[in-house]
Each structure stands twice: as C-alpha cells, then as structure tokens.
Short mmCIF file of C-alpha atoms in Angstrom, two decimals:
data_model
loop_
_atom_site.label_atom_id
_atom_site.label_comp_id
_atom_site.label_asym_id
_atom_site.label_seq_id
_atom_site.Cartn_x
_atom_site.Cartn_y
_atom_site.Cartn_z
CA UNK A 1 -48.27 75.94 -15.00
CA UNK A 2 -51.39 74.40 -16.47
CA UNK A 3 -54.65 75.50 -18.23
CA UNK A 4 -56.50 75.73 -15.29
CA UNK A 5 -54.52 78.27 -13.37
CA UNK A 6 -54.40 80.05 -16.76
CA UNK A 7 -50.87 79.19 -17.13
CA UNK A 8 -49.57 81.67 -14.19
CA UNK A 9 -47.12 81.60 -12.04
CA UNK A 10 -47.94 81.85 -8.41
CA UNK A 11 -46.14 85.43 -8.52
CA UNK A 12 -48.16 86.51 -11.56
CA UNK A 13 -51.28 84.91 -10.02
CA UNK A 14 -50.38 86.80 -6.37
CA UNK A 15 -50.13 90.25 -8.57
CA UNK A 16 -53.33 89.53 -10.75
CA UNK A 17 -54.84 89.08 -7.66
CA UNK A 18 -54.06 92.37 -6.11
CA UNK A 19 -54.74 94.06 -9.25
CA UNK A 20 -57.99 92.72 -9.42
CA UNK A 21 -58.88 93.56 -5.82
CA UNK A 22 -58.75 96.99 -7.16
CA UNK A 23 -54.81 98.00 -5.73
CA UNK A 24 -53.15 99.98 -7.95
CA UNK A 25 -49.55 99.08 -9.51
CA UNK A 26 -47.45 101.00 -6.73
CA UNK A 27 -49.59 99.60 -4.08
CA UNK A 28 -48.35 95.96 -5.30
CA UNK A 29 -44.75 97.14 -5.90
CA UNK A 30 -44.59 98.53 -2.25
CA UNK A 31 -46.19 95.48 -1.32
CA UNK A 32 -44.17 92.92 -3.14
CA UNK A 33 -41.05 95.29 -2.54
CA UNK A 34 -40.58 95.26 -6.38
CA UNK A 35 -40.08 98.09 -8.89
CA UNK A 36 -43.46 99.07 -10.40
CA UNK A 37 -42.07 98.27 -13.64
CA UNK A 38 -41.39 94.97 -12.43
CA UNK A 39 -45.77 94.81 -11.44
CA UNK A 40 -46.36 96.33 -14.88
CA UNK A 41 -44.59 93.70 -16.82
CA UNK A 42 -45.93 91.00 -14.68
CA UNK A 43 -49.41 92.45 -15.20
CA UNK A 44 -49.22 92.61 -18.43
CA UNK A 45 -48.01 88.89 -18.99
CA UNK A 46 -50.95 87.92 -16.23
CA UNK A 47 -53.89 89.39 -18.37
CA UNK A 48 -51.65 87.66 -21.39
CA UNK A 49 -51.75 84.42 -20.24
CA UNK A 50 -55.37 84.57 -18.80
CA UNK A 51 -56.33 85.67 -22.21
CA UNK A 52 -54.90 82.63 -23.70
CA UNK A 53 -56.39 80.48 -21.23
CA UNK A 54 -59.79 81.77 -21.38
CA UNK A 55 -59.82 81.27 -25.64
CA UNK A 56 -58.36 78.39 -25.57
CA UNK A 57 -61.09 76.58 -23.16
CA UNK A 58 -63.76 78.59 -25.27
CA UNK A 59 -61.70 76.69 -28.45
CA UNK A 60 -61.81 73.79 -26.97
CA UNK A 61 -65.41 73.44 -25.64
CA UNK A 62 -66.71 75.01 -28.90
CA UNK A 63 -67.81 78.50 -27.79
CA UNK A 64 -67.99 80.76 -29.90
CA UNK A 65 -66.40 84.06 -27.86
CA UNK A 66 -68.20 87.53 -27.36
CA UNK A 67 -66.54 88.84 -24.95
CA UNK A 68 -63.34 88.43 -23.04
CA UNK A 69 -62.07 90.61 -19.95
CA UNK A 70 -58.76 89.07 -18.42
CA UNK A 71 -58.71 91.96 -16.01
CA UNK A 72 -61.83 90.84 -14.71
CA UNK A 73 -61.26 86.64 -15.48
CA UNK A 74 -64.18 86.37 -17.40
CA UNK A 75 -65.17 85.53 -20.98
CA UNK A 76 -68.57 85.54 -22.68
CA UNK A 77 -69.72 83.04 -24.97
CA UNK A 78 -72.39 81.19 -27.05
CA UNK A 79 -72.18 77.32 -27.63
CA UNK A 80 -73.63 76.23 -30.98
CA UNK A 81 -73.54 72.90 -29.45
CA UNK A 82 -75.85 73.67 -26.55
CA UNK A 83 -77.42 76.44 -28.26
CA UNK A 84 -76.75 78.67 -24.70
CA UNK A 85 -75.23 81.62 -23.31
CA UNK A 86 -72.12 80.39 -21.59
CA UNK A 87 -69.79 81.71 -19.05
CA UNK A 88 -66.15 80.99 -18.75
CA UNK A 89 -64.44 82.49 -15.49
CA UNK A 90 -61.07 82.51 -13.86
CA UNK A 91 -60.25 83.13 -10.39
CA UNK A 92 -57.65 82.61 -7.99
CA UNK A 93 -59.84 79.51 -5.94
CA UNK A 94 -61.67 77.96 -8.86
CA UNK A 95 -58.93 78.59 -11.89
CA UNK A 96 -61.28 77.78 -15.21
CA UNK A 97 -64.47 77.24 -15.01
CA UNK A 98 -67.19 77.02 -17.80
CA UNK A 99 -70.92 77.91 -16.96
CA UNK A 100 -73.72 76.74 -19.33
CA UNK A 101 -77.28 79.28 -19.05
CA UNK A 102 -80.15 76.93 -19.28
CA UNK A 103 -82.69 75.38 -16.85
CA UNK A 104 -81.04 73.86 -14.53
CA UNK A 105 -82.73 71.89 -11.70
CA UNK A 106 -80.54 73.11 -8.43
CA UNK A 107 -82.42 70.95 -6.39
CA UNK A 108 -82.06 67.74 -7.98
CA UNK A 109 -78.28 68.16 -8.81
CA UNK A 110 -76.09 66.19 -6.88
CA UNK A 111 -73.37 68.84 -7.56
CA UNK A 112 -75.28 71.27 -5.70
CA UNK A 113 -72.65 71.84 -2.34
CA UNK A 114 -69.59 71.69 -4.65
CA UNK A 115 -71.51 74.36 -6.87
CA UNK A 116 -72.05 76.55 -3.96
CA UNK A 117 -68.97 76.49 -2.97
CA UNK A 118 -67.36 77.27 -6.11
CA UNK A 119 -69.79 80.44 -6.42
CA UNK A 120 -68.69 81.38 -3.20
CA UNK A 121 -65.00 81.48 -3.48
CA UNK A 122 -65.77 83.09 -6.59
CA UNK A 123 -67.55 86.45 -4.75
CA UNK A 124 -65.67 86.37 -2.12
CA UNK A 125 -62.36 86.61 -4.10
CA UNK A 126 -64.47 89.44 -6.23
CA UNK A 127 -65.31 91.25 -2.88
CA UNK A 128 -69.01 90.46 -3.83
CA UNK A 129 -71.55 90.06 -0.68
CA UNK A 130 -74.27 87.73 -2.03
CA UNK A 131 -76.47 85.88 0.19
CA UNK A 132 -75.24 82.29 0.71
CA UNK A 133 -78.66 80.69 1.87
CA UNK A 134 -80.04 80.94 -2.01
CA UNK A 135 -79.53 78.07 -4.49
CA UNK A 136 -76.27 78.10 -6.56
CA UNK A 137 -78.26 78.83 -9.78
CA UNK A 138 -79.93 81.93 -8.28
CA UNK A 139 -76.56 82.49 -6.94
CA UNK A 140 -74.74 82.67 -9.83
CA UNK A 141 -77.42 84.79 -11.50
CA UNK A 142 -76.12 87.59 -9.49
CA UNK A 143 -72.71 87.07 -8.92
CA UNK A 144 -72.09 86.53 -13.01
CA UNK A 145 -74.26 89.95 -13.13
CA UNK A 146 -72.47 91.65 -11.16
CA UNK A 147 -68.95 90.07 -12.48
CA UNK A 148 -70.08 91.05 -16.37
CA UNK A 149 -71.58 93.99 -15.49
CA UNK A 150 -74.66 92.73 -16.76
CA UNK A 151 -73.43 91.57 -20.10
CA UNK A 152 -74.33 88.63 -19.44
CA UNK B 1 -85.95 83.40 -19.66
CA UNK B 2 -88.29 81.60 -18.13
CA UNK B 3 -89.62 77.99 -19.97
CA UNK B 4 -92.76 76.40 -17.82
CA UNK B 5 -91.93 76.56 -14.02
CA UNK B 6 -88.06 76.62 -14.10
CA UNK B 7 -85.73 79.77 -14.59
CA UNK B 8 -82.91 79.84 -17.00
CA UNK B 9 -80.00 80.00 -14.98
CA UNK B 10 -76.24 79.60 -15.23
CA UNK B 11 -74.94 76.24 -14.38
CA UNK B 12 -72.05 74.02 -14.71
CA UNK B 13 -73.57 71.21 -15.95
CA UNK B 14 -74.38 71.61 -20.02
CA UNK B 15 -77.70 71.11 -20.76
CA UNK B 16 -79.17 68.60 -22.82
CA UNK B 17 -78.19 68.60 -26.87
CA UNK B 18 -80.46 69.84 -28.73
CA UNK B 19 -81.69 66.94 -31.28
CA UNK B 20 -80.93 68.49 -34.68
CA UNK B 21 -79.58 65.39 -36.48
CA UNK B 22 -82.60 65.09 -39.06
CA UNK B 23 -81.96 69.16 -39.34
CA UNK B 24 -78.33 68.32 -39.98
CA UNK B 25 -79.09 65.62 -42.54
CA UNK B 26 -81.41 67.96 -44.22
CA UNK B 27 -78.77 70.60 -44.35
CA UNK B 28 -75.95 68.53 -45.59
CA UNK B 29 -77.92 67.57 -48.19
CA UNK B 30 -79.00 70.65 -49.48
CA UNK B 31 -75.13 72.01 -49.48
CA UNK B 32 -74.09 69.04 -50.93
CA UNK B 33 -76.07 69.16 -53.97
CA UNK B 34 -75.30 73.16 -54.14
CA UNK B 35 -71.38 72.10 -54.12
CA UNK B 36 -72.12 69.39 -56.82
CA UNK B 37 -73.92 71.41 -59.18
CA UNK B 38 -71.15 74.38 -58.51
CA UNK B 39 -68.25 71.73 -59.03
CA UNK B 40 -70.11 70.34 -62.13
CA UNK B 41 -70.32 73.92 -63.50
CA UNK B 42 -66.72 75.32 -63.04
CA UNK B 43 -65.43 72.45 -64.31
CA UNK B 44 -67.39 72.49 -67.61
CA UNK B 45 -66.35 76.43 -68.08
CA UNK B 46 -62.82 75.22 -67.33
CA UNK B 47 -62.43 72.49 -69.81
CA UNK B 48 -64.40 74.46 -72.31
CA UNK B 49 -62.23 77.10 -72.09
CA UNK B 50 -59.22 75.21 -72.32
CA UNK B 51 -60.43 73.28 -75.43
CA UNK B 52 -61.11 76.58 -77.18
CA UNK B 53 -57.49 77.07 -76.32
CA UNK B 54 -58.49 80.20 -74.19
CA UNK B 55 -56.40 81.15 -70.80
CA UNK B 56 -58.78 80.53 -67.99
CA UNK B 57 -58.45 81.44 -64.15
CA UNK B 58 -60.50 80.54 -61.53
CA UNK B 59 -60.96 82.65 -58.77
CA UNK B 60 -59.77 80.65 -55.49
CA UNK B 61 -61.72 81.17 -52.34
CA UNK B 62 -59.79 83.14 -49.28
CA UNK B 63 -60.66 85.90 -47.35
CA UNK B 64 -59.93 89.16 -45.93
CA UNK B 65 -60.31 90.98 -42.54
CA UNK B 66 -62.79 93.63 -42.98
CA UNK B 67 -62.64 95.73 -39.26
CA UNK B 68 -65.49 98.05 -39.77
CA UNK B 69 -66.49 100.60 -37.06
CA UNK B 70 -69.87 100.81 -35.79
CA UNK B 71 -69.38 104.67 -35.70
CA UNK B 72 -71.07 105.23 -31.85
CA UNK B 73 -67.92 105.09 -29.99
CA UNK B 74 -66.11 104.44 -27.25
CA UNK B 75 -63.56 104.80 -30.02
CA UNK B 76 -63.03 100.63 -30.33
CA UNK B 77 -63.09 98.49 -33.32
CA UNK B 78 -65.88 96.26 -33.64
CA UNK B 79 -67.84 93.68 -36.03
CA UNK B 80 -64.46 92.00 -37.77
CA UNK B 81 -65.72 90.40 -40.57
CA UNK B 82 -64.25 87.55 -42.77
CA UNK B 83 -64.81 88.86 -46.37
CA UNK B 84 -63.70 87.23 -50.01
CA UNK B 85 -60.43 88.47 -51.62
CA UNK B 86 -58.76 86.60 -54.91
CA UNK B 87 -55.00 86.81 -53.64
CA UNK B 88 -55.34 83.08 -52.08
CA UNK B 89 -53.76 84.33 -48.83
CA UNK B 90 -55.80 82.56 -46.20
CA UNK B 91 -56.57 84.17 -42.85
CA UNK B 92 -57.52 81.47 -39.99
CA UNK B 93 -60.02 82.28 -37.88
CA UNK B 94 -58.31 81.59 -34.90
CA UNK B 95 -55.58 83.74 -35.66
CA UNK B 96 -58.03 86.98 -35.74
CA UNK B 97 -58.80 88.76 -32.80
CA UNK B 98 -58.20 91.46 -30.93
CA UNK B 99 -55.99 92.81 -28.99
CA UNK B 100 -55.78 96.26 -27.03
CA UNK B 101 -53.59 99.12 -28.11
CA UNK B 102 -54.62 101.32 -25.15
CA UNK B 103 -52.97 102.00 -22.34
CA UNK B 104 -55.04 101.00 -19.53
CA UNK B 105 -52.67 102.52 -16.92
CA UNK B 106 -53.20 105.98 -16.33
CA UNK B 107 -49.54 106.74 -14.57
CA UNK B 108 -47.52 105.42 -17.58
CA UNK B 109 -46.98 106.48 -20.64
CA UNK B 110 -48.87 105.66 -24.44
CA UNK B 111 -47.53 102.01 -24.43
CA UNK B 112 -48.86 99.99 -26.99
CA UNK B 113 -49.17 95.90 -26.22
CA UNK B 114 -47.53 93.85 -28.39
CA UNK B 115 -46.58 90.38 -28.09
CA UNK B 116 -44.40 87.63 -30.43
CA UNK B 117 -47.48 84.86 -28.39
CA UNK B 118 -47.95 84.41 -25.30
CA UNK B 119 -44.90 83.01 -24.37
CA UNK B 120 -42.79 84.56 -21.14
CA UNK B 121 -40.55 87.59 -21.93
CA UNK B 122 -41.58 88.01 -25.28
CA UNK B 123 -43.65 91.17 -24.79
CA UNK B 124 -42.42 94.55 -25.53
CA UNK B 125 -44.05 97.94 -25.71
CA UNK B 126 -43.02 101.52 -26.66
CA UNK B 127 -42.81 102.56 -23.55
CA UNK B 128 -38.94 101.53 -23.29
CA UNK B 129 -38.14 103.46 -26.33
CA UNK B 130 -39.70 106.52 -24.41
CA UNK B 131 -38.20 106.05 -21.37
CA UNK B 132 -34.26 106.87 -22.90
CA UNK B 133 -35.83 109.95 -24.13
CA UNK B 134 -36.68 110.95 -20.29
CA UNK B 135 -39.63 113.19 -19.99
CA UNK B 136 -39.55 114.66 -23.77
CA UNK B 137 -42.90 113.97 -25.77
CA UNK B 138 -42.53 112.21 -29.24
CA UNK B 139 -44.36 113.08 -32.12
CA UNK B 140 -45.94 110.11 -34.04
CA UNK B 141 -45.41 110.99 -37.63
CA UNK B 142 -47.07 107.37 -38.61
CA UNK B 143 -48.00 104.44 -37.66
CA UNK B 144 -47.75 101.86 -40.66
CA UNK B 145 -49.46 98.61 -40.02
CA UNK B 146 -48.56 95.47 -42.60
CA UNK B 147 -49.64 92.34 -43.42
CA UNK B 148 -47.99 90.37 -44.87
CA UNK B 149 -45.40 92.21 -47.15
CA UNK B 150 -47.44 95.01 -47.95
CA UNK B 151 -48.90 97.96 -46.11
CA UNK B 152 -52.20 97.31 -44.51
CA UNK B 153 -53.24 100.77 -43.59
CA UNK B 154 -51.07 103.84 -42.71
CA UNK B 155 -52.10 105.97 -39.87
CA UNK B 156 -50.94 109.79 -40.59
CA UNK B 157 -50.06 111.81 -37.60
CA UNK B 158 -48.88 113.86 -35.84
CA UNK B 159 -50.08 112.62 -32.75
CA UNK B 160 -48.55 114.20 -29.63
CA UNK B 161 -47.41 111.45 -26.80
CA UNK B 162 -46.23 112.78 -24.26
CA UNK B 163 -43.98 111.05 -21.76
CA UNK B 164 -44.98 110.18 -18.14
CA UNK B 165 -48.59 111.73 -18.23
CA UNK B 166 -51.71 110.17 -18.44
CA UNK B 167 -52.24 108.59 -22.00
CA UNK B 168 -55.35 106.25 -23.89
CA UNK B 169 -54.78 105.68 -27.30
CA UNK B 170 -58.00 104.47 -29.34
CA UNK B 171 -57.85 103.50 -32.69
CA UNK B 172 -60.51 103.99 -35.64
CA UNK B 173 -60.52 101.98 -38.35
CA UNK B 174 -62.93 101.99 -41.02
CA UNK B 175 -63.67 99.71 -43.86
CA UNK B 176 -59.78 98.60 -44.13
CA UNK B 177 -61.16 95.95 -46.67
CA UNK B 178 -61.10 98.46 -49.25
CA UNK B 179 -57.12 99.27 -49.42
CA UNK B 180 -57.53 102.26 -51.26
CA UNK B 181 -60.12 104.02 -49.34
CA UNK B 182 -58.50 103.44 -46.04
CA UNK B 183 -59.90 105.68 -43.13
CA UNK B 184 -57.98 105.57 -39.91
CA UNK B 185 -58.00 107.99 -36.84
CA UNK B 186 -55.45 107.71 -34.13
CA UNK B 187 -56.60 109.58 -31.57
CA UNK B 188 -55.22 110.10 -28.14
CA UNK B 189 -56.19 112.05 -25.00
CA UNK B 190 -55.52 112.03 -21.70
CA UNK B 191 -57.65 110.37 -19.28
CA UNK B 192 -58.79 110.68 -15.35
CA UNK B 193 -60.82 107.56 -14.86
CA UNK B 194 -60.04 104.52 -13.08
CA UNK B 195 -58.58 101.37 -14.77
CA UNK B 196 -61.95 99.55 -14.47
CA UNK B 197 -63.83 102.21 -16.44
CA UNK B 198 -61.54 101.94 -19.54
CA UNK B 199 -61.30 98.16 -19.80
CA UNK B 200 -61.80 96.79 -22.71
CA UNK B 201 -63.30 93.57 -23.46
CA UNK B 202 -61.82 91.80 -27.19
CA UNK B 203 -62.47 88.16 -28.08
CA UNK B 204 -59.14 87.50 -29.44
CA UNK B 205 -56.23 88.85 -32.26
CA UNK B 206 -55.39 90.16 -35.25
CA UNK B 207 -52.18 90.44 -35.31
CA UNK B 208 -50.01 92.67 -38.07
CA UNK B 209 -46.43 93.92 -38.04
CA UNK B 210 -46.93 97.26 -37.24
CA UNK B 211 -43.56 100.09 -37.58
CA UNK B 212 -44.05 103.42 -35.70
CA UNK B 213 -41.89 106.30 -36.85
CA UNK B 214 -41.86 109.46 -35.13
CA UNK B 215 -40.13 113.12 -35.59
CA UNK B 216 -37.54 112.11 -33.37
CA UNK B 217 -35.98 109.86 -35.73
CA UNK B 218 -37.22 106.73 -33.66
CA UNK B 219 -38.61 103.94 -35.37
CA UNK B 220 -40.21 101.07 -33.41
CA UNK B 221 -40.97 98.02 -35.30
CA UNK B 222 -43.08 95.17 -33.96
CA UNK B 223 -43.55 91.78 -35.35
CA UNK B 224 -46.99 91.34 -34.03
CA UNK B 225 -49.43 94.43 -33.55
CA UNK B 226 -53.07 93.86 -32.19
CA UNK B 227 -56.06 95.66 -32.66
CA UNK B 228 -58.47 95.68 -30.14
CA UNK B 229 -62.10 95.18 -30.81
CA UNK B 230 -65.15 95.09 -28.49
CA UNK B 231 -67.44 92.78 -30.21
CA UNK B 232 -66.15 90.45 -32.61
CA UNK B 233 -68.03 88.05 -35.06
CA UNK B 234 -66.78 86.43 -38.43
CA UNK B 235 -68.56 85.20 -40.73
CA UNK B 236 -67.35 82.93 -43.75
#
C-alpha cells in the first residue's frame, strides 16, 4: 500500500471502484458475495484512506485545499507557489495525480501522449464520453468539469 | 482565462514560478521591523513592570477554532477560522478539518463517522450500538462535544433516530468561539436522494471527543468526532 494507490488495498480499491461506478452497497455485496456490512465498512475505510491520500499530496506539494470529495477521488486546490488553481485526482488507472491550471502549450509538450492517456483512463473509469481527437489540455477542461461538477 | 493567444488550461506540468523574490524581500522586511519594534516594546512594559515590583502577564499567542455558519444552507459548516484565545493551547492547522457526520447511505441507519486516524480497523460508528437495540428508535438526549478536558459545545435534543430507515444528520454550528453563546442545531430528516446528491465535499478535520447519551440509557463515547465543513479556510 503506497501513496499513490491512496493507501488501498486491492479489495478496498475493487469496492471503491464499484461504488464509484454508481452500484449501490448490496449490488457489491452480492457481487463480492460479502455481507453488506462487510462493503459498508470497507467503504468507509476506502473514502478514509483516499482522504488521507489526497491531503497529504495537497500537504506535500503546498496546496492549500478547497475542496475534497473521496467519493468522487478528487480534491480542489490553490498553490501559493504557482499562484494556480490545482487539481489533485485519484482513480483506479492513474492513482494520484496533481493538475496545475495555467497556460499550458499542449503542442509543444513532450508529455503530450502520456497526458492523453492518463485523461483517458481517467473518463473512461468515470464513465465519461469525451472526444479523444482534442488536445489533453482541452481534454481535461471537460473531463475535470464534469468530474467537479464545475467547481473547478 | 484567457492571457494573449493561449487558454488557461489544466495541466500536469506546474507552470513557471512566479518571480516574487524582491516582493518577498520587501515583505520580510517590513514584518521584521514590525516584530522588532513589538519585541522592543513588550519587553520594556515587562521589565518596567517588574522593577516597579508589579505582577505582569503577557498574553501568549494561540488560537481557537471559530466554525461559523454561513447561514444559506445545505445545513454544513463552513468558513473555520483560526482566531486568538489566551489559554496557550495551540491548535495546528493540519489537525483542523473536517470531517462528515452524515450518513451518506440512505438504507442504514444515523451512523456518525468517527475514526482514532486513518489507520485499518480503527473506525467505529453508532450504528453498532443501534443494531443490539433491533429496530427500536433512540432518542438523542445530547450530544456533548469536548476538547480537550472541557465541553466544547453541547447539542440539546431530543432528536428522534430511528433504526433501519433512511437517516442524514446535518449539523449547525454557530459562532462556537464564543463558549457561552453557543448555538447548535442537530437536525435530522429523512432523505430520498441518491448518494451522489448528498456528498459532501470537506478539506480536512477537526477532530473532538464527542459522548452521545440518549433516553435509552446508552452512552456512546468517541475519542475523535469530526465535523464536516464544505469550504474551509484559516487564517492566522
């Protein structure tokens, strides 16, 4: 268990999964073929944990936190450092990963495929349909919209 | 956002530092000279004093939670705010935050989320102490919430759970900085929406012990009781 799977186990991660795909608790006991106290506990723990992990990268990269949702693996920020908005999102594919708003040059970024497909996995694990033939900043626009609910 | 041609858009890659060192300098400066001349000052009082042979205390800097409502619901606490009190007890920052006390599952019962950290096994709710009652509702007489050794803010019931129904607790607080003009609302009612609609967003803890007594002659204790908040900002 490590930051960047927000300390989970691969059980707890399986279950925050489901509950995130928007299955209720006796959906993921029946499915597991565990009690639903059993999914409760191991919810709780999950959004715990992801909690935990989520502060402590904000702590750690200076971010002053607005906003945290474990449910949804997100938490809102501001860097006094960068003097930015900035993302910090967990998911299943990705685990922790910090997003800075400023102008970014897509085009000249030679971390432009491995951004792409990070936002990818990221709305696809979310059940979000963006189009994929946009750049990863435009991308993300949407897909961090859409994740925040447009707190972002 | 938009600066010149390019958008403002989220990215992985920081963006430049901003060049504030001469800003910083500035700054420094300033506060340093403040600190001097406020140094310079308490310490003439205090030797003064003490030569007149006069008993002199100096107030010593700490501070207080202050979890003030913003009064237009949904029913969350929000704008935590470090304030000044003189009994030296020193709350981190990082140790406030928020936690929820609602129950975001509508097919269980009032459960309120406590935790001794974040550590595996260590979490505990209500919800057991319910359960051996089977399907009888519990009267909350009172919730007291403590920190430290004495009592933070006492939350007067009754307040009706009821036992394997839909349940959302939210929790008022206003102005707990003054301790004798504590305000608190418990209120609880039942709820039909989905899970997603009542989530709560908090930006960290502040954790109390918190005892919950109830008609039934049960008394629930927890070391570590959270308050949730939406928006959270502290300033020193």
């Amino acid at each position: 268990m490590s930051l960047s799977i927000g300390y989970l186990t691969p059980k707890q991660l399986q279950i925050w999964e489901y509950k995130r795909a928007g299955l209720q608790e006796a959906s993921i006991a029946r499915e597991l073929q565990v009690s639903r106290q059993t999914i409760h506990k191991a919810l709780g723990i999950a959004h715990l944990k992801i909690a935990e992990s989520l502060e402590e990268t904000a702590r750690i990269n200076k971010i002053k936190i607005q906003t945290v949702n474990p449910m949804k693996g997100y938490l809102l920020g501001y860097s006094p450092h960068f003097k930015t908005k900035t993302l910090i999102t967990f998911s299943t594919k990705n685990g922790i990963q910090v997003w800075y708003k400023h102008e970014g040059d897509c085009k000249n970024c030679d971390q432009l495929q491995e951004c792409k497909e990070a936002l990818i996995a990221e709305a696809k694990e979310r059940n979000l349909n963006v189009a994929e033939d946009c750049l990863p900043s435009e991308y993300a626009e949407k897909l961090f919209e859409a994740i925040t609910g447009g707190r972002e | 956002m938009s600066i010149g041609r390019n958008f403002w858009r989220w990215c992985r890659i920081p963006p430049e530092p901003p060049n504030n060192r001469h800003r910083k300098l500035l700054v420094g400066s300033i506060v340093f000279t403040i600190l001097s001349v406020g140094i310079l000052t308490s310490l003439t009082v205090f030797y003064s004093g003490l030569m007149l042979g006069q008993t002199s205390t100096m107030a010593l800097p700490s501070t207080i939670l202050s979890v003030v409502n913003s009064g237009d619901g949904p029913l969350y606490i929000k704008n935590a705010t470090f304030l000044a009190e003189n009994d030296n007890s020193i709350v981190q920052e990082n140790e406030l935050g928020m936690r929820k006390i609602i129950q975001d599952e509508p097919s269980n019962v009032l459960g309120f989320w406590v935790t001794s950290g974040y550590r595996v096994g260590d979490s505990g709710n209500i919800n057991a102490t319910i359960a051996n009652l089977g399907d009888k509702d519990l009267t909350v007489t009172s919730i007291e919430i403590y920190r430290g050794n004495y009592l933070f803010a006492s939350l007067d019931g009754p307040f009706i759970l009821t036992a394997r129904t839909a349940g959302i607790v939210n929790l008022q607080v206003y102005n707990l900085t003054e301790l004798s003009k504590v305000e608190a609302q418990l209120i609880t009612q039942s709820h039909n929406q989905q899970v997603e609609d009542n989530v709560t967003t908090f930006a960290g803890r502040v954790m109390y012990t918190a005892i919950v007594k109830t008609s039934e002659g049960i008394t629930a204790s927890f070391d570590k009781f959270l308050f949730l908040t939406d928006y959270f900002s502290c300033a020193s």
